[in-house]
Amino acid sequence: MSQLEELRKKAIRPTVPQRTDSFLSSESEPDSSRNISELPFRELETSESVSSSPSSLMNKATKKRQKGVRLDEEIADSLERFCLEEKITIETLIEAAWLEMQNNQKLGQRILKAAKARRQKRFKLGRLQAKKTELAALEAEIAKFSD
């Protein structure tokens, strides 16, 4: 068999039929173009009020995958340990903290102030690291000319 025939056989690949057993209908998919501030605030129901049928559970809480979160290594380790000990996920901890922050304005303001301070510190450290990288590149250039 020639190489050309082998390539043609490899190019013809079986196709997978379109799935029709979607959990969400096209009308119930979230509109990602909406601003989060436009979304109504609603607290998740407690486990006593949620019925046990799978279809009703799917309608109660939909989930959206978020981008990866970068955390300080020490804080990430501590957070993971805490969640393991309490038998909760980091995601549910964040959700609960967000809901509490929305319900308690003083707490929300304190957290926001701390978050802005941490962001400013990270920004300064990032600029410092960029300057160190630039300095190393300049020192390498100078070393080329001095040899």
mmCIF file of C-alpha atoms in Angstrom:
data_model
loop_
_atom_site.group_PDB
_atom_site.id
_atom_site.type_symbol
_atom_site.label_atom_id
_atom_site.label_comp_id
_atom_site.label_asym_id
_atom_site.label_seq_id
_atom_site.Cartn_x
_atom_site.Cartn_y
_atom_site.Cartn_z
ATOM 1 C CA MET A 1 0.000 0.000 0.000
ATOM 2 C CA SER A 2 1.401 3.393 -0.929
ATOM 3 C CA GLN A 3 1.995 6.145 1.568
ATOM 4 C CA LEU A 4 -0.618 8.278 -0.154
ATOM 5 C CA GLU A 5 -3.316 5.627 0.377
ATOM 6 C CA GLU A 6 -2.312 5.269 4.038
ATOM 7 C CA LEU A 7 -2.654 9.029 4.533
ATOM 8 C CA ARG A 8 -6.066 9.017 2.859
ATOM 9 C CA LYS A 9 -7.277 6.231 5.169
ATOM 10 C CA LYS A 10 -6.069 8.147 8.207
ATOM 11 C CA ALA A 11 -7.813 11.299 6.995
ATOM 12 C CA ILE A 12 -11.211 9.589 6.942
ATOM 13 C CA ARG A 13 -12.168 9.501 10.581
ATOM 14 C CA PRO A 14 -15.448 8.411 12.091
ATOM 15 C CA THR A 15 -17.654 11.165 13.436
ATOM 16 C CA VAL A 16 -19.486 11.197 16.725
ATOM 17 C CA PRO A 17 -23.235 11.924 16.540
ATOM 18 C CA GLN A 18 -24.522 15.084 18.224
ATOM 19 C CA ARG A 19 -25.677 14.511 21.826
ATOM 20 C CA THR A 20 -29.299 15.214 22.587
ATOM 21 C CA ASP A 21 -29.339 14.462 26.321
ATOM 22 C CA SER A 22 -28.363 17.927 27.495
ATOM 23 C CA PHE A 23 -29.093 18.862 31.101
ATOM 24 C CA LEU A 24 -29.857 22.463 30.221
ATOM 25 C CA SER A 25 -32.151 23.680 27.501
ATOM 26 C CA SER A 26 -30.855 26.458 25.280
ATOM 27 C CA GLU A 27 -33.253 28.922 26.971
ATOM 28 C CA SER A 28 -31.892 28.202 30.453
ATOM 29 C CA GLU A 29 -28.216 28.746 29.590
ATOM 30 C CA PRO A 30 -26.828 31.804 31.373
ATOM 31 C CA ASP A 31 -26.213 34.949 29.368
ATOM 32 C CA SER A 32 -22.517 35.647 29.856
ATOM 33 C CA SER A 33 -22.864 39.168 28.437
ATOM 34 C CA ARG A 34 -24.878 40.330 31.448
ATOM 35 C CA ASN A 35 -23.087 42.252 34.146
ATOM 36 C CA ILE A 36 -22.924 40.550 37.545
ATOM 37 C CA SER A 37 -24.435 43.604 39.203
ATOM 38 C CA GLU A 38 -27.566 43.101 37.075
ATOM 39 C CA LEU A 39 -28.096 39.609 38.430
ATOM 40 C CA PRO A 40 -30.600 39.330 41.275
ATOM 41 C CA PHE A 41 -29.247 38.369 44.677
ATOM 42 C CA ARG A 42 -30.536 35.007 45.792
ATOM 43 C CA GLU A 43 -29.308 32.798 48.552
ATOM 44 C CA LEU A 44 -28.963 29.055 47.994
ATOM 45 C CA GLU A 45 -31.649 27.040 49.697
ATOM 46 C CA THR A 46 -30.826 24.882 52.694
ATOM 47 C CA SER A 47 -30.651 21.131 52.276
ATOM 48 C CA GLU A 48 -33.941 20.639 54.148
ATOM 49 C CA SER A 49 -35.859 22.616 51.540
ATOM 50 C CA VAL A 50 -34.314 20.926 48.500
ATOM 51 C CA SER A 51 -36.242 17.920 47.234
ATOM 52 C CA SER A 52 -34.306 14.766 46.471
ATOM 53 C CA SER A 53 -35.306 14.247 42.817
ATOM 54 C CA PRO A 54 -32.382 14.755 40.398
ATOM 55 C CA SER A 55 -34.360 16.986 38.028
ATOM 56 C CA SER A 56 -35.304 19.415 40.797
ATOM 57 C CA LEU A 57 -31.702 19.503 42.017
ATOM 58 C CA MET A 58 -30.498 20.488 38.550
ATOM 59 C CA ASN A 59 -32.977 23.385 38.485
ATOM 60 C CA LYS A 60 -31.984 24.651 41.957
ATOM 61 C CA ALA A 61 -28.346 25.577 41.469
ATOM 62 C CA THR A 62 -26.437 25.878 38.226
ATOM 63 C CA LYS A 63 -22.690 26.189 38.332
ATOM 64 C CA LYS A 64 -20.284 28.219 36.256
ATOM 65 C CA ARG A 65 -16.634 27.271 35.928
ATOM 66 C CA GLN A 66 -14.332 30.096 36.923
ATOM 67 C CA LYS A 67 -10.807 30.848 35.830
ATOM 68 C CA GLY A 68 -8.009 29.441 37.933
ATOM 69 C CA VAL A 69 -7.336 31.412 41.068
ATOM 70 C CA ARG A 70 -3.764 32.243 42.013
ATOM 71 C CA LEU A 71 -3.189 32.444 45.751
ATOM 72 C CA ASP A 72 -0.252 33.062 48.010
ATOM 73 C CA GLU A 73 1.264 29.604 48.581
ATOM 74 C CA GLU A 74 1.038 29.767 52.372
ATOM 75 C CA ILE A 75 -2.584 30.950 52.269
ATOM 76 C CA ALA A 76 -3.518 28.302 49.680
ATOM 77 C CA ASP A 77 -2.056 25.528 51.844
ATOM 78 C CA SER A 78 -3.815 26.847 54.935
ATOM 79 C CA LEU A 79 -7.101 27.191 53.063
ATOM 80 C CA GLU A 80 -6.904 23.649 51.694
ATOM 81 C CA ARG A 81 -6.112 22.253 55.151
ATOM 82 C CA PHE A 82 -9.015 24.174 56.703
ATOM 83 C CA CYS A 83 -11.473 22.968 54.072
ATOM 84 C CA LEU A 84 -10.333 19.362 54.459
ATOM 85 C CA GLU A 85 -10.762 19.545 58.236
ATOM 86 C CA GLU A 86 -14.233 21.088 57.913
ATOM 87 C CA LYS A 87 -15.229 18.717 55.082
ATOM 88 C CA ILE A 88 -16.164 21.507 52.689
ATOM 89 C CA THR A 89 -14.824 22.622 49.325
ATOM 90 C CA ILE A 90 -12.981 25.846 48.686
ATOM 91 C CA GLU A 91 -15.731 26.776 46.248
ATOM 92 C CA THR A 92 -18.495 26.456 48.843
ATOM 93 C CA LEU A 93 -16.420 28.441 51.336
ATOM 94 C CA ILE A 94 -16.000 31.247 48.799
ATOM 95 C CA GLU A 95 -19.716 31.176 47.949
ATOM 96 C CA ALA A 96 -20.699 31.375 51.631
ATOM 97 C CA ALA A 97 -18.176 34.146 52.305
ATOM 98 C CA TRP A 98 -19.511 36.125 49.329
ATOM 99 C CA LEU A 99 -23.116 35.762 50.503
ATOM 100 C CA GLU A 100 -22.185 36.815 54.053
ATOM 101 C CA MET A 101 -20.226 39.761 52.674
ATOM 102 C CA GLN A 102 -23.266 40.888 50.710
ATOM 103 C CA ASN A 103 -25.503 40.563 53.768
ATOM 104 C CA ASN A 104 -23.142 42.411 56.141
ATOM 105 C CA GLN A 105 -22.021 45.758 54.720
ATOM 106 C CA LYS A 106 -19.442 46.434 57.485
ATOM 107 C CA LEU A 107 -17.820 43.056 56.960
ATOM 108 C CA GLY A 108 -17.921 43.603 53.204
ATOM 109 C CA GLN A 109 -16.172 46.968 53.495
ATOM 110 C CA ARG A 110 -13.452 45.533 55.767
ATOM 111 C CA ILE A 111 -12.823 42.655 53.363
ATOM 112 C CA LEU A 112 -12.789 44.985 50.370
ATOM 113 C CA LYS A 113 -10.295 47.299 52.089
ATOM 114 C CA ALA A 114 -8.015 44.351 52.911
ATOM 115 C CA ALA A 115 -8.310 43.019 49.350
ATOM 116 C CA LYS A 116 -7.351 46.385 47.855
ATOM 117 C CA ALA A 117 -4.338 46.633 50.170
ATOM 118 C CA ARG A 118 -3.221 43.120 49.159
ATOM 119 C CA ARG A 119 -3.683 43.974 45.476
ATOM 120 C CA GLN A 120 -1.581 47.115 45.865
ATOM 121 C CA LYS A 121 1.160 45.095 47.568
ATOM 122 C CA ARG A 122 1.109 42.486 44.776
ATOM 123 C CA PHE A 123 1.223 45.235 42.158
ATOM 124 C CA LYS A 124 4.308 46.786 43.785
ATOM 125 C CA LEU A 125 6.012 43.384 44.065
ATOM 126 C CA GLY A 126 5.242 42.715 40.390
ATOM 127 C CA ARG A 127 6.779 46.028 39.352
ATOM 128 C CA LEU A 128 9.844 45.296 41.501
ATOM 129 C CA GLN A 129 10.242 41.874 39.861
ATOM 130 C CA ALA A 130 9.957 43.454 36.404
ATOM 131 C CA LYS A 131 12.669 45.969 37.303
ATOM 132 C CA LYS A 132 14.921 43.155 38.563
ATOM 133 C CA THR A 133 14.440 41.330 35.260
ATOM 134 C CA GLU A 134 15.276 44.488 33.314
ATOM 135 C CA LEU A 135 18.381 45.018 35.454
ATOM 136 C CA ALA A 136 19.541 41.440 34.829
ATOM 137 C CA ALA A 137 19.075 41.936 31.073
ATOM 138 C CA LEU A 138 21.038 45.211 31.183
ATOM 139 C CA GLU A 139 23.831 43.567 33.178
ATOM 140 C CA ALA A 140 23.990 40.791 30.570
ATOM 141 C CA GLU A 141 24.250 43.405 27.789
ATOM 142 C CA ILE A 142 27.015 45.247 29.661
ATOM 143 C CA ALA A 143 28.874 41.965 30.168
ATOM 144 C CA LYS A 144 28.805 41.357 26.392
ATOM 145 C CA PHE A 145 30.505 44.682 25.695
ATOM 146 C CA SER A 146 33.066 44.441 28.476
ATOM 147 C CA ASP A 147 34.450 41.090 27.229
#
